[in-house]
Amino acid sequence: MARTRSSVTLRPEIAALPAYVPGARASRGRQMYKLSSNELPFPVLPAVGAALSDAGVELNRYPDMYATELTEALGTHLGVPAEKVIVGNGSVAVLAHILEAVCEPGDQVVMAWRSFEAYPIAVPVAGAEPVMVPVDGAGRHDLTAMAAAITDRTRVVLLCSPNNPTGPALTQSEVRQFLETVPDDVLVVLDEAYIDFVRQDDPTDGVALLDDHKHLVVLRTFSKAYGLAGLRVGYAVARRRLATGIRSASTPFGVNAMAQAGALAALASSDLVRDRVEQVVAERDRVTAALAEQGWSLPDAQGNFVWLPLGRRAAAFAEAARESGVLVRPFDGEGVRVSVGEPDGNDLFLEVATDWTTDQAPLAQA
């Protein structure tokens, strides 16, 4: 067979992928507060540290491929059969497996935008086409517009609540009503990565909706409230048939032994986890109140971060913050996301923010 290519080529969808931009990391030799990655500012939970030490002696063995003990513990925690729980190497990996399990070339995936920047990467990798529906003027999902964007080609709809990076959360009533409008053959993925930080009325609880809405999958993570961002453990909850298919598409041994042990220990430390979350929420409320006093007009912050709608000034603000010893996450031309961290770091961020209130962009640009 004659060959006409001079080198290995990538799929056009892969070559065109946007780059995932991680939160900035501090350089060695300088004290910096890292408020760029929505991490918890606390050290590892004591029980997690002990569990990791114990697990380390058996790293010559493969981990449990299906994370049986962890899925059983999660099932008990959530009040669902363990067969409905799928774990993976972070919720991003679980989302990728979900999309791979249901999407075919030519399918579309509807999502709000701006939202989690991994979405428009994961969708084309799975062979589908992202359909981005702008968030509304308050930085919230426009569910009416998202429902209107569903066509015969739509295979999946992604909901992020609270929305990363803008911050507002959907309500349970909104999600329930939306599910009733979405065709039964369209999968709705509700990403609740930041659910533990929500303090609004009628908060979402995707797991409680599963029995009545078979086309729903709930996505959660141990990276945020549980403080295990470095171990990479996420999970999904779905009806048994969907869970079986998603599990079949998952990477074998995708959750390593240390991650399984750490997640189990964190799940058993629920009282301390709740206490740490409450500290973050209290600090978030302090930060947002201070920003409001400075004159900022902000979207409702329901995660462990705040969103500054700076538009084209986003990169300049991030550089000013870096010079002052604070790392934040700019989205060039749109805004800046700032994680809630240590009080000293938050105070330093507030000092920087006080001089930028006149440079806000309309939230509709978010």
mmCIF file of C-alpha atoms in Angstrom:
data_model
loop_
_atom_site.group_PDB
_atom_site.id
_atom_site.type_symbol
_atom_site.label_atom_id
_atom_site.label_comp_id
_atom_site.label_asym_id
_atom_site.label_seq_id
_atom_site.Cartn_x
_atom_site.Cartn_y
_atom_site.Cartn_z
ATOM 1 C CA MET A 1 0.000 0.000 0.000
ATOM 2 C CA ALA A 2 1.345 3.417 -0.970
ATOM 3 C CA ARG A 3 1.901 5.839 1.915
ATOM 4 C CA THR A 4 1.302 9.539 1.396
ATOM 5 C CA ARG A 5 2.045 10.864 4.881
ATOM 6 C CA SER A 6 5.546 11.800 5.941
ATOM 7 C CA SER A 7 4.838 11.624 9.700
ATOM 8 C CA VAL A 8 2.339 10.393 12.235
ATOM 9 C CA THR A 9 -0.652 12.722 12.373
ATOM 10 C CA LEU A 10 -2.966 13.542 15.214
ATOM 11 C CA ARG A 11 -6.734 13.566 14.961
ATOM 12 C CA PRO A 12 -7.798 17.112 13.994
ATOM 13 C CA GLU A 13 -9.900 17.326 17.176
ATOM 14 C CA ILE A 14 -6.830 16.558 19.304
ATOM 15 C CA ALA A 15 -4.579 19.003 17.495
ATOM 16 C CA ALA A 16 -7.166 21.752 18.050
ATOM 17 C CA LEU A 17 -7.684 21.114 21.773
ATOM 18 C CA PRO A 18 -7.361 24.097 24.121
ATOM 19 C CA ALA A 19 -4.627 23.682 26.693
ATOM 20 C CA TYR A 20 -5.634 23.053 30.294
ATOM 21 C CA VAL A 21 -4.025 25.797 32.375
ATOM 22 C CA PRO A 22 -3.282 24.708 35.953
ATOM 23 C CA GLY A 23 -3.121 27.138 38.837
ATOM 24 C CA ALA A 24 0.239 28.846 39.194
ATOM 25 C CA ARG A 25 2.761 27.313 41.587
ATOM 26 C CA ALA A 26 5.178 29.209 43.775
ATOM 27 C CA SER A 27 8.844 29.417 42.831
ATOM 28 C CA ARG A 28 11.418 28.224 45.305
ATOM 29 C CA GLY A 29 12.963 30.782 47.573
ATOM 30 C CA ARG A 30 9.979 33.093 47.993
ATOM 31 C CA GLN A 31 6.990 32.959 50.311
ATOM 32 C CA MET A 32 3.828 32.906 48.198
ATOM 33 C CA TYR A 33 0.213 32.228 49.088
ATOM 34 C CA LYS A 34 -1.215 29.796 46.526
ATOM 35 C CA LEU A 35 -4.810 30.841 45.911
ATOM 36 C CA SER A 36 -4.858 29.601 42.326
ATOM 37 C CA SER A 37 -6.089 25.987 42.470
ATOM 38 C CA ASN A 38 -9.094 25.827 44.860
ATOM 39 C CA GLU A 39 -7.191 23.650 47.313
ATOM 40 C CA LEU A 40 -7.893 23.469 51.034
ATOM 41 C CA PRO A 41 -5.295 25.380 53.088
ATOM 42 C CA PHE A 42 -5.043 22.686 55.780
ATOM 43 C CA PRO A 43 -2.453 19.924 56.209
ATOM 44 C CA VAL A 44 -3.414 16.342 55.440
ATOM 45 C CA LEU A 45 -5.975 14.836 57.810
ATOM 46 C CA PRO A 46 -4.232 12.858 60.601
ATOM 47 C CA ALA A 47 -6.094 9.661 59.758
ATOM 48 C CA VAL A 48 -5.111 10.037 56.101
ATOM 49 C CA GLY A 49 -1.447 10.413 56.991
ATOM 50 C CA ALA A 50 -1.569 7.235 59.067
ATOM 51 C CA ALA A 51 -3.404 5.334 56.338
ATOM 52 C CA LEU A 52 -0.869 6.367 53.705
ATOM 53 C CA SER A 53 1.972 5.190 55.923
ATOM 54 C CA ASP A 54 0.330 1.798 56.344
ATOM 55 C CA ALA A 55 -0.492 1.465 52.653
ATOM 56 C CA GLY A 56 3.051 2.297 51.614
ATOM 57 C CA VAL A 57 4.412 -1.074 52.699
ATOM 58 C CA GLU A 58 2.407 -2.910 50.017
ATOM 59 C CA LEU A 59 3.151 -0.785 46.974
ATOM 60 C CA ASN A 60 4.711 -3.805 45.288
ATOM 61 C CA ARG A 61 1.156 -5.108 44.840
ATOM 62 C CA TYR A 62 -1.500 -3.911 42.426
ATOM 63 C CA PRO A 63 -4.392 -2.030 44.023
ATOM 64 C CA ASP A 64 -7.921 -3.403 44.097
ATOM 65 C CA MET A 65 -8.974 -2.779 40.502
ATOM 66 C CA TYR A 66 -12.546 -1.808 41.398
ATOM 67 C CA ALA A 67 -11.718 -0.091 44.703
ATOM 68 C CA THR A 68 -14.253 -2.409 46.338
ATOM 69 C CA GLU A 69 -13.823 -1.230 49.913
ATOM 70 C CA LEU A 70 -14.006 2.409 48.873
ATOM 71 C CA THR A 71 -17.095 1.997 46.694
ATOM 72 C CA GLU A 72 -18.814 0.111 49.520
ATOM 73 C CA ALA A 73 -17.942 2.866 51.988
ATOM 74 C CA LEU A 74 -19.187 5.510 49.563
ATOM 75 C CA GLY A 75 -22.388 3.564 49.010
ATOM 76 C CA THR A 76 -22.998 3.477 52.758
ATOM 77 C CA HIS A 77 -22.142 7.181 53.048
ATOM 78 C CA LEU A 78 -24.521 8.128 50.236
ATOM 79 C CA GLY A 79 -27.252 5.631 50.981
ATOM 80 C CA VAL A 80 -27.002 3.834 47.635
ATOM 81 C CA PRO A 81 -25.889 0.329 46.577
ATOM 82 C CA ALA A 82 -22.143 0.117 45.972
ATOM 83 C CA GLU A 83 -22.803 -1.065 42.394
ATOM 84 C CA LYS A 84 -24.020 2.431 41.559
ATOM 85 C CA VAL A 85 -20.659 4.023 42.491
ATOM 86 C CA ILE A 86 -17.750 4.337 40.052
ATOM 87 C CA VAL A 87 -14.400 5.680 41.256
ATOM 88 C CA GLY A 88 -11.544 6.997 39.172
ATOM 89 C CA ASN A 89 -8.339 9.008 39.040
ATOM 90 C CA GLY A 90 -10.027 12.286 39.952
ATOM 91 C CA SER A 91 -13.459 13.421 38.812
ATOM 92 C CA VAL A 92 -11.972 14.628 35.508
ATOM 93 C CA ALA A 93 -10.963 11.068 34.654
ATOM 94 C CA VAL A 94 -14.383 9.766 35.689
ATOM 95 C CA LEU A 95 -16.016 12.361 33.431
ATOM 96 C CA ALA A 96 -13.793 11.237 30.562
ATOM 97 C CA HIS A 97 -14.926 7.650 31.080
ATOM 98 C CA ILE A 98 -18.568 8.751 31.132
ATOM 99 C CA LEU A 99 -18.176 10.583 27.834
ATOM 100 C CA GLU A 100 -16.253 7.714 26.273
ATOM 101 C CA ALA A 101 -18.996 5.315 27.317
ATOM 102 C CA VAL A 102 -21.866 7.221 25.687
ATOM 103 C CA CYS A 103 -20.533 9.561 22.975
ATOM 104 C CA GLU A 104 -19.980 8.751 19.321
ATOM 105 C CA PRO A 105 -18.553 10.900 16.496
ATOM 106 C CA GLY A 106 -21.111 13.523 15.541
ATOM 107 C CA ASP A 107 -22.690 13.694 19.003
ATOM 108 C CA GLN A 108 -22.907 16.993 20.860
ATOM 109 C CA VAL A 109 -22.400 17.841 24.522
ATOM 110 C CA VAL A 110 -24.138 20.957 25.859
ATOM 111 C CA MET A 111 -22.404 22.904 28.631
ATOM 112 C CA ALA A 112 -22.489 26.324 30.260
ATOM 113 C CA TRP A 113 -19.598 28.664 29.517
ATOM 114 C CA ARG A 114 -17.562 29.859 31.148
ATOM 115 C CA SER A 115 -17.410 26.741 33.277
ATOM 116 C CA PHE A 116 -14.808 24.130 34.195
ATOM 117 C CA GLU A 117 -12.082 24.352 31.569
ATOM 118 C CA ALA A 118 -11.588 20.581 31.391
ATOM 119 C CA TYR A 119 -15.027 20.159 29.779
ATOM 120 C CA PRO A 120 -14.156 21.456 26.278
ATOM 121 C CA ILE A 121 -11.041 19.270 26.381
ATOM 122 C CA ALA A 122 -12.711 16.046 27.500
ATOM 123 C CA VAL A 123 -15.583 16.305 25.019
ATOM 124 C CA PRO A 124 -13.562 16.338 21.754
ATOM 125 C CA VAL A 125 -11.237 13.646 23.118
ATOM 126 C CA ALA A 126 -14.342 11.456 23.421
ATOM 127 C CA GLY A 127 -15.176 12.260 19.796
ATOM 128 C CA ALA A 128 -18.070 14.627 20.454
ATOM 129 C CA GLU A 129 -18.611 18.327 19.795
ATOM 130 C CA PRO A 130 -18.959 20.845 22.642
ATOM 131 C CA VAL A 131 -21.899 23.257 22.495
ATOM 132 C CA MET A 132 -21.236 26.187 24.814
ATOM 133 C CA VAL A 133 -24.145 28.183 26.211
ATOM 134 C CA PRO A 134 -23.103 31.493 27.850
ATOM 135 C CA VAL A 135 -23.745 31.901 31.568
ATOM 136 C CA ASP A 136 -26.214 34.641 32.424
ATOM 137 C CA GLY A 137 -25.456 38.118 33.741
ATOM 138 C CA ALA A 138 -25.044 36.778 37.283
ATOM 139 C CA GLY A 139 -22.534 34.095 36.263
ATOM 140 C CA ARG A 140 -25.165 31.335 36.590
ATOM 141 C CA HIS A 141 -26.158 28.544 34.233
ATOM 142 C CA ASP A 142 -28.880 29.705 31.851
ATOM 143 C CA LEU A 143 -30.910 26.504 32.038
ATOM 144 C CA THR A 144 -33.589 27.782 29.667
ATOM 145 C CA ALA A 145 -30.997 28.469 26.984
ATOM 146 C CA MET A 146 -29.263 25.158 27.685
ATOM 147 C CA ALA A 147 -32.518 23.263 27.258
ATOM 148 C CA ALA A 148 -33.133 25.133 23.998
ATOM 149 C CA ALA A 149 -29.658 24.101 22.776
ATOM 150 C CA ILE A 150 -30.552 20.397 22.953
ATOM 151 C CA THR A 151 -31.038 18.841 19.509
ATOM 152 C CA ASP A 152 -31.283 15.359 18.044
ATOM 153 C CA ARG A 153 -27.478 15.285 18.126
ATOM 154 C CA THR A 154 -27.221 16.039 21.844
ATOM 155 C CA ARG A 155 -25.932 13.091 23.847
ATOM 156 C CA VAL A 156 -24.882 14.728 27.130
ATOM 157 C CA VAL A 157 -25.534 17.910 29.091
ATOM 158 C CA LEU A 158 -22.963 19.040 31.683
ATOM 159 C CA LEU A 159 -24.070 21.005 34.758
ATOM 160 C CA CYS A 160 -21.459 22.400 37.149
ATOM 161 C CA SER A 161 -22.854 23.447 40.530
ATOM 162 C CA PRO A 162 -21.368 25.495 42.086
ATOM 163 C CA ASN A 163 -20.016 26.685 38.782
ATOM 164 C CA ASN A 164 -16.245 26.815 38.492
ATOM 165 C CA PRO A 165 -14.956 29.525 38.116
ATOM 166 C CA THR A 166 -17.844 31.989 38.517
ATOM 167 C CA GLY A 167 -19.209 30.544 41.779
ATOM 168 C CA PRO A 168 -23.062 30.483 41.748
ATOM 169 C CA ALA A 169 -24.867 27.215 42.451
ATOM 170 C CA LEU A 170 -28.036 25.750 41.038
ATOM 171 C CA THR A 171 -30.923 24.822 43.319
ATOM 172 C CA GLN A 172 -32.446 21.383 43.684
ATOM 173 C CA SER A 173 -35.728 22.700 42.280
ATOM 174 C CA GLU A 174 -33.978 24.092 39.197
ATOM 175 C CA VAL A 175 -32.147 20.840 38.521
ATOM 176 C CA ARG A 176 -35.277 18.741 39.018
ATOM 177 C CA GLN A 177 -37.244 20.922 36.611
ATOM 178 C CA PHE A 178 -34.414 20.853 34.091
ATOM 179 C CA LEU A 179 -34.214 17.065 34.236
ATOM 180 C CA GLU A 180 -37.908 16.863 33.456
ATOM 181 C CA THR A 181 -37.401 18.919 30.284
ATOM 182 C CA VAL A 182 -34.402 16.965 29.005
ATOM 183 C CA PRO A 183 -35.204 13.943 26.791
ATOM 184 C CA ASP A 184 -34.695 10.599 28.521
ATOM 185 C CA ASP A 185 -32.023 9.564 26.018
ATOM 186 C CA VAL A 186 -29.819 12.576 26.870
ATOM 187 C CA LEU A 187 -27.472 12.004 29.795
ATOM 188 C CA VAL A 188 -27.259 14.832 32.330
ATOM 189 C CA VAL A 189 -24.006 14.967 34.313
ATOM 190 C CA LEU A 190 -24.291 17.028 37.491
ATOM 191 C CA ASP A 191 -20.787 17.962 38.652
ATOM 192 C CA GLU A 192 -20.994 18.654 42.389
ATOM 193 C CA ALA A 193 -17.271 19.011 43.098
ATOM 194 C CA TYR A 194 -17.882 21.941 45.472
ATOM 195 C CA ILE A 195 -21.201 20.822 46.977
ATOM 196 C CA ASP A 196 -19.871 20.777 50.560
ATOM 197 C CA PHE A 197 -19.347 24.557 50.533
ATOM 198 C CA VAL A 198 -22.891 25.481 49.415
ATOM 199 C CA ARG A 199 -24.907 27.454 51.966
ATOM 200 C CA GLN A 200 -27.808 28.757 49.876
ATOM 201 C CA ASP A 201 -31.420 27.675 50.287
ATOM 202 C CA ASP A 202 -32.538 24.554 48.409
ATOM 203 C CA PRO A 203 -29.030 23.227 47.636
ATOM 204 C CA THR A 204 -28.583 20.496 45.061
ATOM 205 C CA ASP A 205 -28.344 16.856 46.080
ATOM 206 C CA GLY A 206 -27.936 14.943 42.881
ATOM 207 C CA VAL A 207 -27.921 11.553 44.572
ATOM 208 C CA ALA A 208 -31.448 12.197 45.888
ATOM 209 C CA LEU A 209 -32.645 12.727 42.303
ATOM 210 C CA LEU A 210 -31.293 9.489 40.853
ATOM 211 C CA ASP A 211 -34.292 7.276 41.561
ATOM 212 C CA ASP A 212 -36.667 9.548 39.669
ATOM 213 C CA HIS A 213 -34.311 10.516 36.847
ATOM 214 C CA LYS A 214 -32.574 7.562 35.233
ATOM 215 C CA HIS A 215 -30.661 9.773 32.765
ATOM 216 C CA LEU A 216 -28.723 11.529 35.550
ATOM 217 C CA VAL A 217 -25.138 10.901 36.651
ATOM 218 C CA VAL A 218 -23.717 12.690 39.696
ATOM 219 C CA LEU A 219 -20.023 13.551 39.771
ATOM 220 C CA ARG A 220 -18.096 14.293 42.994
ATOM 221 C CA THR A 221 -14.505 14.392 44.235
ATOM 222 C CA PHE A 222 -12.210 13.980 47.229
ATOM 223 C CA SER A 223 -9.998 16.833 45.974
ATOM 224 C CA LYS A 224 -11.899 19.726 47.560
ATOM 225 C CA ALA A 225 -13.642 19.321 50.931
ATOM 226 C CA TYR A 226 -11.617 16.232 51.811
ATOM 227 C CA GLY A 227 -8.305 17.899 50.967
ATOM 228 C CA LEU A 228 -6.954 15.071 48.795
ATOM 229 C CA ALA A 229 -6.151 16.998 45.616
ATOM 230 C CA GLY A 230 -2.730 15.363 45.434
ATOM 231 C CA LEU A 231 -4.111 11.814 45.562
ATOM 232 C CA ARG A 232 -6.644 12.171 42.711
ATOM 233 C CA VAL A 233 -9.825 10.358 43.691
ATOM 234 C CA GLY A 234 -13.185 11.164 42.144
ATOM 235 C CA TYR A 235 -16.391 9.225 41.759
ATOM 236 C CA ALA A 236 -19.710 9.109 39.971
ATOM 237 C CA VAL A 237 -23.084 7.769 41.061
ATOM 238 C CA ALA A 238 -25.516 6.450 38.452
ATOM 239 C CA ARG A 239 -28.144 3.805 37.813
ATOM 240 C CA ARG A 240 -26.704 0.279 37.719
ATOM 241 C CA ARG A 241 -26.762 -0.143 33.938
ATOM 242 C CA LEU A 242 -24.965 3.130 33.326
ATOM 243 C CA ALA A 243 -22.536 2.502 36.173
ATOM 244 C CA THR A 244 -21.608 -0.877 34.696
ATOM 245 C CA GLY A 245 -20.903 0.671 31.301
ATOM 246 C CA ILE A 246 -18.871 3.533 32.715
ATOM 247 C CA ARG A 247 -16.868 1.114 34.853
ATOM 248 C CA SER A 248 -16.127 -0.965 31.760
ATOM 249 C CA ALA A 249 -14.692 2.123 30.039
ATOM 250 C CA SER A 250 -12.505 3.010 33.022
ATOM 251 C CA THR A 251 -8.741 2.652 33.138
ATOM 252 C CA PRO A 252 -7.754 -0.638 34.825
ATOM 253 C CA PHE A 253 -6.316 -0.004 38.289
ATOM 254 C CA GLY A 254 -7.102 3.689 37.803
ATOM 255 C CA VAL A 255 -7.167 4.498 41.529
ATOM 256 C CA ASN A 256 -3.863 3.595 43.136
ATOM 257 C CA ALA A 257 -3.492 1.915 46.530
ATOM 258 C CA MET A 258 -2.425 5.080 48.353
ATOM 259 C CA ALA A 259 -5.376 7.011 46.946
ATOM 260 C CA GLN A 260 -7.843 4.308 47.979
ATOM 261 C CA ALA A 261 -6.428 4.176 51.507
ATOM 262 C CA GLY A 262 -6.410 7.960 51.825
ATOM 263 C CA ALA A 263 -9.970 8.343 50.556
ATOM 264 C CA LEU A 264 -11.245 5.691 52.971
ATOM 265 C CA ALA A 265 -9.534 7.422 55.899
ATOM 266 C CA ALA A 266 -10.864 10.828 54.832
ATOM 267 C CA LEU A 267 -14.388 9.470 54.512
ATOM 268 C CA ALA A 268 -14.129 8.128 58.067
ATOM 269 C CA SER A 269 -12.992 11.572 59.325
ATOM 270 C CA SER A 270 -16.309 13.254 58.548
ATOM 271 C CA ASP A 271 -16.437 15.376 61.712
ATOM 272 C CA LEU A 272 -13.040 16.942 61.065
ATOM 273 C CA VAL A 273 -13.862 17.379 57.376
ATOM 274 C CA ARG A 274 -17.050 19.257 58.259
ATOM 275 C CA ASP A 275 -15.166 21.451 60.729
ATOM 276 C CA ARG A 276 -12.590 22.390 58.099
ATOM 277 C CA VAL A 277 -15.292 23.118 55.539
ATOM 278 C CA GLU A 278 -17.060 25.420 58.001
ATOM 279 C CA GLN A 279 -13.812 27.302 58.535
ATOM 280 C CA VAL A 280 -13.457 27.793 54.785
ATOM 281 C CA VAL A 281 -17.067 28.937 54.444
ATOM 282 C CA ALA A 282 -16.636 31.446 57.276
ATOM 283 C CA GLU A 283 -13.466 32.771 55.667
ATOM 284 C CA ARG A 284 -15.188 32.928 52.268
ATOM 285 C CA ASP A 285 -17.975 35.007 53.791
ATOM 286 C CA ARG A 286 -15.426 37.323 55.388
ATOM 287 C CA VAL A 287 -13.605 37.783 52.086
ATOM 288 C CA THR A 288 -16.764 38.424 50.053
ATOM 289 C CA ALA A 289 -18.034 40.914 52.648
ATOM 290 C CA ALA A 290 -14.720 42.779 52.503
ATOM 291 C CA LEU A 291 -14.797 42.834 48.705
ATOM 292 C CA ALA A 292 -18.340 44.204 48.766
ATOM 293 C CA GLU A 293 -17.191 46.981 51.099
ATOM 294 C CA GLN A 294 -14.446 47.811 48.618
ATOM 295 C CA GLY A 295 -17.084 48.256 45.921
ATOM 296 C CA TRP A 296 -16.850 44.967 44.069
ATOM 297 C CA SER A 297 -19.938 43.565 42.343
ATOM 298 C CA LEU A 298 -19.484 39.795 42.527
ATOM 299 C CA PRO A 299 -21.428 36.689 41.543
ATOM 300 C CA ASP A 300 -22.737 34.597 44.425
ATOM 301 C CA ALA A 301 -19.774 32.625 45.796
ATOM 302 C CA GLN A 302 -20.917 29.132 46.796
ATOM 303 C CA GLY A 303 -17.632 27.283 46.290
ATOM 304 C CA ASN A 304 -14.305 27.752 48.055
ATOM 305 C CA PHE A 305 -13.367 30.619 45.726
ATOM 306 C CA VAL A 306 -14.487 34.018 44.484
ATOM 307 C CA TRP A 307 -14.683 35.405 40.949
ATOM 308 C CA LEU A 308 -13.549 38.914 40.022
ATOM 309 C CA PRO A 309 -15.042 39.991 36.649
ATOM 310 C CA LEU A 310 -12.027 41.982 35.465
ATOM 311 C CA GLY A 311 -12.337 41.316 31.743
ATOM 312 C CA ARG A 312 -9.223 42.373 29.837
ATOM 313 C CA ARG A 313 -7.544 43.416 33.116
ATOM 314 C CA ALA A 314 -7.440 39.845 34.439
ATOM 315 C CA ALA A 315 -3.824 39.118 33.530
ATOM 316 C CA ALA A 316 -2.619 42.447 34.913
ATOM 317 C CA PHE A 317 -4.409 41.818 38.199
ATOM 318 C CA ALA A 318 -2.844 38.358 38.482
ATOM 319 C CA GLU A 319 0.606 39.846 37.945
ATOM 320 C CA ALA A 320 -0.015 42.538 40.569
ATOM 321 C CA ALA A 321 -1.122 39.843 42.998
ATOM 322 C CA ARG A 322 1.984 37.785 42.273
ATOM 323 C CA GLU A 323 4.206 40.766 42.944
ATOM 324 C CA SER A 324 2.464 41.114 46.299
ATOM 325 C CA GLY A 325 2.996 37.458 47.186
ATOM 326 C CA VAL A 326 -0.350 35.930 46.121
ATOM 327 C CA LEU A 327 -0.958 33.479 43.274
ATOM 328 C CA VAL A 328 -4.423 33.660 41.682
ATOM 329 C CA ARG A 329 -5.933 32.116 38.549
ATOM 330 C CA PRO A 330 -6.557 34.554 35.674
ATOM 331 C CA PHE A 331 -8.821 33.714 32.736
ATOM 332 C CA ASP A 332 -7.454 36.127 30.184
ATOM 333 C CA GLY A 333 -10.049 38.581 28.926
ATOM 334 C CA GLU A 334 -12.695 37.356 31.371
ATOM 335 C CA GLY A 335 -11.853 37.429 35.054
ATOM 336 C CA VAL A 336 -9.832 36.117 37.965
ATOM 337 C CA ARG A 337 -10.680 33.221 40.275
ATOM 338 C CA VAL A 338 -9.251 33.438 43.776
ATOM 339 C CA SER A 339 -9.341 30.465 46.139
ATOM 340 C CA VAL A 340 -10.144 30.920 49.808
ATOM 341 C CA GLY A 341 -6.921 30.078 51.606
ATOM 342 C CA GLU A 342 -5.109 30.967 54.785
ATOM 343 C CA PRO A 343 -6.409 34.170 56.444
ATOM 344 C CA ASP A 344 -3.035 35.884 55.967
ATOM 345 C CA GLY A 345 -3.077 35.096 52.260
ATOM 346 C CA ASN A 346 -6.673 36.212 51.941
ATOM 347 C CA ASP A 347 -5.815 39.502 53.653
ATOM 348 C CA LEU A 348 -2.953 40.046 51.229
ATOM 349 C CA PHE A 349 -5.301 39.402 48.311
ATOM 350 C CA LEU A 350 -7.792 41.911 49.727
ATOM 351 C CA GLU A 351 -5.055 44.532 49.902
ATOM 352 C CA VAL A 352 -4.379 44.035 46.199
ATOM 353 C CA ALA A 353 -8.077 44.024 45.285
ATOM 354 C CA THR A 354 -8.860 47.364 46.914
ATOM 355 C CA ASP A 355 -7.196 49.314 44.073
ATOM 356 C CA TRP A 356 -8.993 47.498 41.238
ATOM 357 C CA THR A 357 -12.698 47.988 41.882
ATOM 358 C CA THR A 358 -13.148 50.456 39.012
ATOM 359 C CA ASP A 359 -11.812 47.900 36.505
ATOM 360 C CA GLN A 360 -14.643 45.400 36.681
ATOM 361 C CA ALA A 361 -16.163 44.000 33.501
ATOM 362 C CA PRO A 362 -19.840 43.075 33.138
ATOM 363 C CA LEU A 363 -20.565 39.594 34.479
ATOM 364 C CA ALA A 364 -22.079 38.639 31.145
ATOM 365 C CA GLN A 365 -18.515 38.376 29.808
ATOM 366 C CA ALA A 366 -17.708 35.653 32.340
#
